[in-house]
């Protein structure tokens, strides 16, 4: 089943389309924007000495793509394949990957404010879950697909090596607000931005918290640019996504001059227009932290 990209929503509405899928009895969700197509399982070629979470590789329309053993990546029990099994073909962080799942149920349209931050009650899954939403009286967990990939290939994440290539950096007193829901990426961003000289960085777990912080700052006396110089935001976040956050910033007369950089795994040629429409100053695909730092330099140094 090829995904119809025509169903993508307008920019800044704080909505998403969610593909619900199964691993055993557990229900998970993936943003439809990340899904290229859903296909029947095909023959997979094992690769010697590959990571245990990689089932192997397969050819799809002339491309050789890795197939991820999703149950194993989540430390969940596997089961014998059935006719319900599916391969979800994804694209994010400028790479294509296939995730083997035990079934795909349906597509839901939801708003990010209905997606709650996960708690530690998810018995070891909390590191791989970025949000929880109740659908049809069942709980659906939003998976952190970027973390699954970084667990397999750490070099695919943000690395300080990318910053070191920029040469010696001076410490900057400029203040930056960052909205990013993944604990792993918040930690990596803090380390890499510090290496780049930016130590005055305030982190938020979602767009709603970031907006509340910015609106409180805007209510104070004096020029806004003296208190905060730049906003960096992910797109996918519980409560409020990055497109809606950017839209709200640009609608606020006290905040609208703040440059907003969208730093997300969802930056593709097909989706750039969504960030442009809500007023983002720039958009960078994860994990290109060196490009992000170059843009920060451009806007605030």
Short mmCIF file of C-alpha atoms in Angstrom, two decimals:
data_model
loop_
_atom_site.label_atom_id
_atom_site.label_comp_id
_atom_site.label_asym_id
_atom_site.label_seq_id
_atom_site.Cartn_x
_atom_site.Cartn_y
_atom_site.Cartn_z
CA UNK A 1 0.00 0.00 0.00
CA UNK A 2 1.60 3.22 -1.17
CA UNK A 3 0.99 6.19 1.11
CA UNK A 4 -1.04 8.99 -0.44
CA UNK A 5 0.92 12.12 0.37
CA UNK A 6 -2.13 14.14 -0.66
CA UNK A 7 -3.58 13.51 2.80
CA UNK A 8 -0.88 15.61 4.44
CA UNK A 9 -2.38 18.41 6.43
CA UNK A 10 -1.97 22.17 6.18
CA UNK A 11 1.05 23.66 7.91
CA UNK A 12 0.77 24.71 11.55
CA UNK A 13 -2.56 23.02 12.37
CA UNK A 14 -0.95 20.91 15.15
CA UNK A 15 -2.40 17.76 13.53
CA UNK A 16 -0.84 14.60 12.18
CA UNK A 17 -1.83 11.40 10.42
CA UNK A 18 -0.76 8.36 12.42
CA UNK A 19 -0.26 4.82 11.07
CA UNK A 20 -1.11 2.32 13.83
CA UNK A 21 0.83 -0.95 13.77
CA UNK A 22 1.34 -3.98 16.00
CA UNK A 23 4.32 -5.67 17.66
CA UNK A 24 2.77 -8.65 19.40
CA UNK A 25 -0.18 -7.25 21.35
CA UNK A 26 1.42 -3.82 21.65
CA UNK A 27 0.06 -0.95 19.55
CA UNK A 28 2.49 1.62 18.18
CA UNK A 29 2.26 4.63 15.91
CA UNK A 30 4.38 6.26 13.22
CA UNK A 31 3.78 9.63 11.60
CA UNK A 32 2.50 9.01 8.06
CA UNK A 33 4.99 11.61 6.80
CA UNK A 34 7.78 9.11 7.55
CA UNK A 35 6.06 6.28 5.65
CA UNK A 36 6.77 5.75 1.95
CA UNK A 37 4.68 2.60 1.59
CA UNK A 38 3.53 -0.54 3.39
CA UNK A 39 4.31 -3.84 1.63
CA UNK A 40 4.01 -7.57 2.17
CA UNK A 41 7.16 -9.12 3.67
CA UNK A 42 9.66 -10.24 1.05
CA UNK A 43 12.83 -12.31 1.14
CA UNK A 44 15.54 -10.74 3.29
CA UNK A 45 19.23 -11.48 2.83
CA UNK A 46 21.12 -11.82 6.12
CA UNK A 47 24.33 -9.79 6.42
CA UNK A 48 27.16 -11.46 8.41
CA UNK A 49 28.34 -9.57 11.53
CA UNK A 50 25.53 -7.00 11.23
CA UNK A 51 23.85 -5.55 14.32
CA UNK A 52 21.44 -8.06 15.95
CA UNK A 53 18.52 -5.64 15.40
CA UNK A 54 19.08 -5.74 11.64
CA UNK A 55 17.24 -8.66 10.02
CA UNK A 56 19.14 -8.15 6.77
CA UNK A 57 18.78 -6.31 3.47
CA UNK A 58 16.37 -6.47 0.56
CA UNK A 59 16.04 -4.87 -2.84
CA UNK A 60 13.09 -2.59 -3.45
CA UNK A 61 12.72 -0.86 -6.80
CA UNK A 62 16.42 -0.89 -7.50
CA UNK A 63 17.48 0.21 -4.00
CA UNK A 64 19.08 -2.05 -1.40
CA UNK A 65 17.50 -1.21 1.95
CA UNK A 66 18.14 -2.47 5.50
CA UNK A 67 15.31 -4.34 7.22
CA UNK A 68 14.98 -3.65 10.96
CA UNK A 69 13.80 -6.39 13.32
CA UNK A 70 11.44 -4.06 15.20
CA UNK A 71 10.44 -6.49 17.99
CA UNK A 72 14.10 -7.19 18.77
CA UNK A 73 14.96 -3.47 18.70
CA UNK A 74 12.28 -2.92 21.38
CA UNK A 75 13.28 -5.99 23.44
CA UNK A 76 9.81 -7.44 22.89
CA UNK A 77 9.08 -11.12 22.28
CA UNK A 78 9.01 -12.08 18.61
CA UNK A 79 6.48 -14.47 17.12
CA UNK A 80 6.16 -16.75 14.14
CA UNK A 81 5.39 -14.79 10.94
CA UNK A 82 1.75 -14.71 9.84
CA UNK A 83 -0.09 -13.31 6.84
CA UNK A 84 -0.72 -10.16 8.90
CA UNK A 85 3.00 -9.26 9.03
CA UNK A 86 3.99 -6.14 7.11
CA UNK A 87 7.10 -4.22 6.06
CA UNK A 88 6.81 -0.46 6.68
CA UNK A 89 9.09 1.37 4.23
CA UNK A 90 10.19 4.64 5.84
CA UNK A 91 12.21 7.72 4.98
CA UNK A 92 13.62 10.09 7.59
CA UNK A 93 17.00 11.65 8.37
CA UNK A 94 17.63 11.47 4.61
CA UNK A 95 17.68 7.67 4.62
CA UNK A 96 15.29 4.86 3.75
CA UNK A 97 14.72 1.93 6.12
CA UNK A 98 12.25 -0.95 6.34
CA UNK A 99 10.67 -1.95 9.67
CA UNK A 100 9.24 -5.45 10.05
CA UNK A 101 6.03 -5.28 12.11
CA UNK A 102 3.36 -7.83 13.04
CA UNK A 103 0.46 -6.00 11.45
CA UNK A 104 -0.84 -2.60 10.36
CA UNK A 105 -4.33 -1.67 11.54
CA UNK A 106 -5.42 1.77 10.36
CA UNK A 107 -4.57 5.44 9.90
CA UNK A 108 -5.79 7.99 12.46
CA UNK A 109 -5.93 11.77 12.29
CA UNK A 110 -5.05 13.21 15.69
CA UNK A 111 -3.84 16.47 17.17
CA UNK A 112 -0.51 16.69 18.94
CA UNK A 113 -2.19 18.10 22.08
CA UNK A 114 -3.87 14.68 22.53
CA UNK A 115 -0.46 13.01 22.62
CA UNK A 116 0.94 12.86 26.14
CA UNK A 117 4.52 12.54 27.28
CA UNK A 118 5.26 8.91 28.29
CA UNK A 119 6.00 7.99 31.89
CA UNK A 120 8.46 5.48 33.30
CA UNK A 121 5.64 2.92 33.66
CA UNK A 122 6.29 1.52 30.18
CA UNK A 123 8.62 -1.16 31.58
CA UNK A 124 11.78 -0.40 29.69
CA UNK A 125 10.06 0.95 26.59
CA UNK A 126 10.15 4.57 27.81
CA UNK A 127 13.52 5.15 26.12
CA UNK A 128 11.91 4.26 22.78
CA UNK A 129 8.56 6.02 23.27
CA UNK A 130 8.11 9.76 22.65
CA UNK A 131 4.36 10.01 23.20
CA UNK A 132 1.17 8.16 24.12
CA UNK A 133 -2.29 8.67 22.62
CA UNK A 134 -5.61 6.96 23.38
CA UNK A 135 -7.36 5.78 20.21
CA UNK A 136 -10.53 3.68 20.14
CA UNK A 137 -10.14 3.06 23.90
CA UNK A 138 -6.65 1.57 23.36
CA UNK A 139 -3.29 3.15 24.08
CA UNK A 140 -0.99 3.71 21.09
CA UNK A 141 2.69 4.44 21.74
CA UNK A 142 4.60 6.81 19.45
CA UNK A 143 7.96 5.19 18.71
CA UNK A 144 11.26 7.06 18.66
CA UNK A 145 12.45 5.66 15.34
CA UNK A 146 15.56 7.85 15.40
CA UNK A 147 16.67 6.17 18.63
CA UNK A 148 16.19 2.70 17.10
CA UNK A 149 18.50 3.75 14.25
CA UNK A 150 21.11 5.38 16.53
CA UNK A 151 21.16 2.23 18.70
CA UNK A 152 22.17 0.32 15.55
CA UNK A 153 24.51 2.96 14.10
CA UNK A 154 25.68 5.61 16.61
CA UNK A 155 27.41 7.55 13.80
CA UNK A 156 23.97 8.32 12.33
CA UNK A 157 23.21 10.60 15.30
CA UNK A 158 24.57 14.02 16.23
CA UNK A 159 28.32 13.81 16.70
CA UNK A 160 30.83 16.27 18.08
CA UNK A 161 33.17 15.31 15.23
CA UNK A 162 30.93 17.29 12.89
CA UNK A 163 31.47 20.38 15.05
CA UNK A 164 35.22 19.90 15.33
CA UNK A 165 35.42 20.12 11.54
CA UNK A 166 34.27 23.74 11.87
CA UNK A 167 37.54 24.61 13.64
CA UNK A 168 38.17 26.39 16.95
CA UNK A 169 35.03 28.04 18.30
CA UNK A 170 34.69 30.96 20.69
CA UNK A 171 32.22 30.80 23.57
CA UNK A 172 29.05 32.77 22.84
CA UNK A 173 26.75 34.46 25.36
CA UNK A 174 23.86 34.37 22.91
CA UNK A 175 20.74 32.69 24.30
CA UNK A 176 18.94 29.93 22.41
CA UNK A 177 15.66 28.09 23.15
CA UNK A 178 15.42 24.49 21.89
CA UNK A 179 12.22 22.41 21.65
CA UNK A 180 13.02 18.69 21.27
CA UNK A 181 11.02 15.80 22.70
CA UNK A 182 13.63 13.02 22.47
CA UNK A 183 15.74 12.78 25.67
CA UNK A 184 18.55 11.24 23.62
CA UNK A 185 18.59 14.13 21.16
CA UNK A 186 18.30 16.79 23.89
CA UNK A 187 21.45 15.32 25.48
CA UNK A 188 23.29 15.15 22.15
CA UNK A 189 22.21 18.68 21.21
CA UNK A 190 23.39 20.03 24.56
CA UNK A 191 26.83 18.42 24.08
CA UNK A 192 27.25 19.45 20.46
CA UNK A 193 26.03 23.03 20.92
CA UNK A 194 28.36 23.37 23.91
CA UNK A 195 31.25 22.20 21.73
CA UNK A 196 30.18 24.84 19.19
CA UNK A 197 30.45 27.52 21.88
CA UNK A 198 26.77 27.93 22.69
CA UNK A 199 26.29 27.32 26.42
CA UNK A 200 23.27 29.56 27.09
CA UNK A 201 20.72 27.04 25.81
CA UNK A 202 17.29 26.44 27.35
CA UNK A 203 15.70 23.06 26.51
CA UNK A 204 11.99 22.18 26.35
CA UNK A 205 10.32 18.80 25.86
CA UNK A 206 7.63 20.11 23.52
CA UNK A 207 6.45 23.16 21.63
CA UNK A 208 3.82 24.10 24.19
CA UNK A 209 6.37 24.47 27.00
CA UNK A 210 8.70 26.41 24.70
CA UNK A 211 5.91 28.78 23.65
CA UNK A 212 4.88 29.41 27.27
CA UNK A 213 8.52 30.30 28.08
CA UNK A 214 8.76 32.66 25.09
CA UNK A 215 5.41 34.33 25.79
CA UNK A 216 6.48 34.98 29.40
CA UNK A 217 9.67 36.56 28.11
CA UNK A 218 7.70 38.65 25.62
CA UNK A 219 5.53 40.01 28.45
CA UNK A 220 8.58 41.52 30.20
CA UNK A 221 9.83 45.04 29.51
CA UNK A 222 12.70 45.78 27.14
CA UNK A 223 13.72 44.47 23.71
CA UNK A 224 13.03 40.77 23.20
CA UNK A 225 16.31 40.22 21.35
CA UNK A 226 18.22 41.11 24.54
CA UNK A 227 16.73 38.08 26.32
CA UNK A 228 16.60 35.40 23.63
CA UNK A 229 18.19 35.44 20.19
CA UNK A 230 17.09 32.23 18.43
CA UNK A 231 14.68 29.27 18.56
CA UNK A 232 15.48 25.76 17.35
CA UNK A 233 12.60 23.31 17.11
CA UNK A 234 11.93 19.72 16.16
CA UNK A 235 8.70 19.02 14.25
CA UNK A 236 7.25 15.91 15.93
CA UNK A 237 6.51 16.66 19.61
CA UNK A 238 3.67 15.83 22.01
CA UNK A 239 1.28 18.68 22.91
CA UNK A 240 2.49 21.05 20.17
CA UNK A 241 4.54 20.33 17.08
CA UNK A 242 7.29 22.52 15.66
CA UNK A 243 5.26 23.86 12.73
CA UNK A 244 2.51 25.07 15.06
CA UNK A 245 5.09 26.52 17.48
CA UNK A 246 6.71 28.46 14.63
CA UNK A 247 3.32 29.71 13.45
CA UNK A 248 2.44 30.94 16.97
CA UNK A 249 5.80 32.71 17.33
CA UNK A 250 5.30 34.50 14.01
CA UNK A 251 1.75 35.54 14.97
CA UNK A 252 3.01 37.23 18.18
CA UNK A 253 4.05 40.83 17.55
CA UNK A 254 6.66 40.67 20.34
CA UNK A 255 8.15 37.36 19.18
CA UNK A 256 7.84 37.47 15.40
CA UNK A 257 11.34 38.87 14.82
CA UNK A 258 12.90 35.81 16.51
CA UNK A 259 14.54 33.56 13.90
CA UNK A 260 13.24 29.97 14.10
CA UNK A 261 15.29 27.08 12.72
CA UNK A 262 13.45 23.79 12.24
CA UNK A 263 15.84 20.89 12.97
CA UNK A 264 14.03 17.66 12.19
CA UNK A 265 14.29 14.21 10.66
CA UNK A 266 11.34 15.21 8.45
CA UNK A 267 13.09 17.87 6.36
CA UNK A 268 12.77 16.69 2.77
CA UNK A 269 12.29 18.48 -0.54
CA UNK A 270 8.62 17.46 -0.45
CA UNK A 271 8.05 18.94 3.02
CA UNK A 272 10.18 22.10 3.00
CA UNK A 273 7.16 24.15 1.93
CA UNK A 274 5.43 23.44 5.26
CA UNK A 275 8.21 25.15 7.24
CA UNK A 276 8.37 28.04 4.77
CA UNK A 277 4.61 28.56 5.07
CA UNK A 278 4.74 29.00 8.86
CA UNK A 279 7.69 31.43 8.68
CA UNK A 280 10.75 29.34 9.61
CA UNK A 281 14.00 31.20 8.89
CA UNK A 282 15.74 27.94 7.91
CA UNK A 283 15.26 24.15 7.96
CA UNK A 284 17.93 21.52 8.55
CA UNK A 285 17.67 17.73 8.46
CA UNK A 286 18.96 15.74 11.39
CA UNK A 287 21.74 14.81 12.01
CA UNK A 288 23.43 17.70 10.13
CA UNK A 289 24.49 19.55 13.28
CA UNK A 290 27.34 21.32 11.43
CA UNK A 291 24.81 22.93 9.06
CA UNK A 292 22.67 23.87 12.06
CA UNK A 293 25.62 25.58 13.78
CA UNK A 294 26.54 27.45 10.57
CA UNK A 295 22.96 28.79 10.45
CA UNK A 296 23.04 29.78 14.13
CA UNK A 297 26.24 31.73 13.39
CA UNK A 298 24.54 33.40 10.44
CA UNK A 299 21.50 34.53 12.41
CA UNK A 300 22.90 35.59 15.79
CA UNK A 301 26.66 36.14 15.75
#
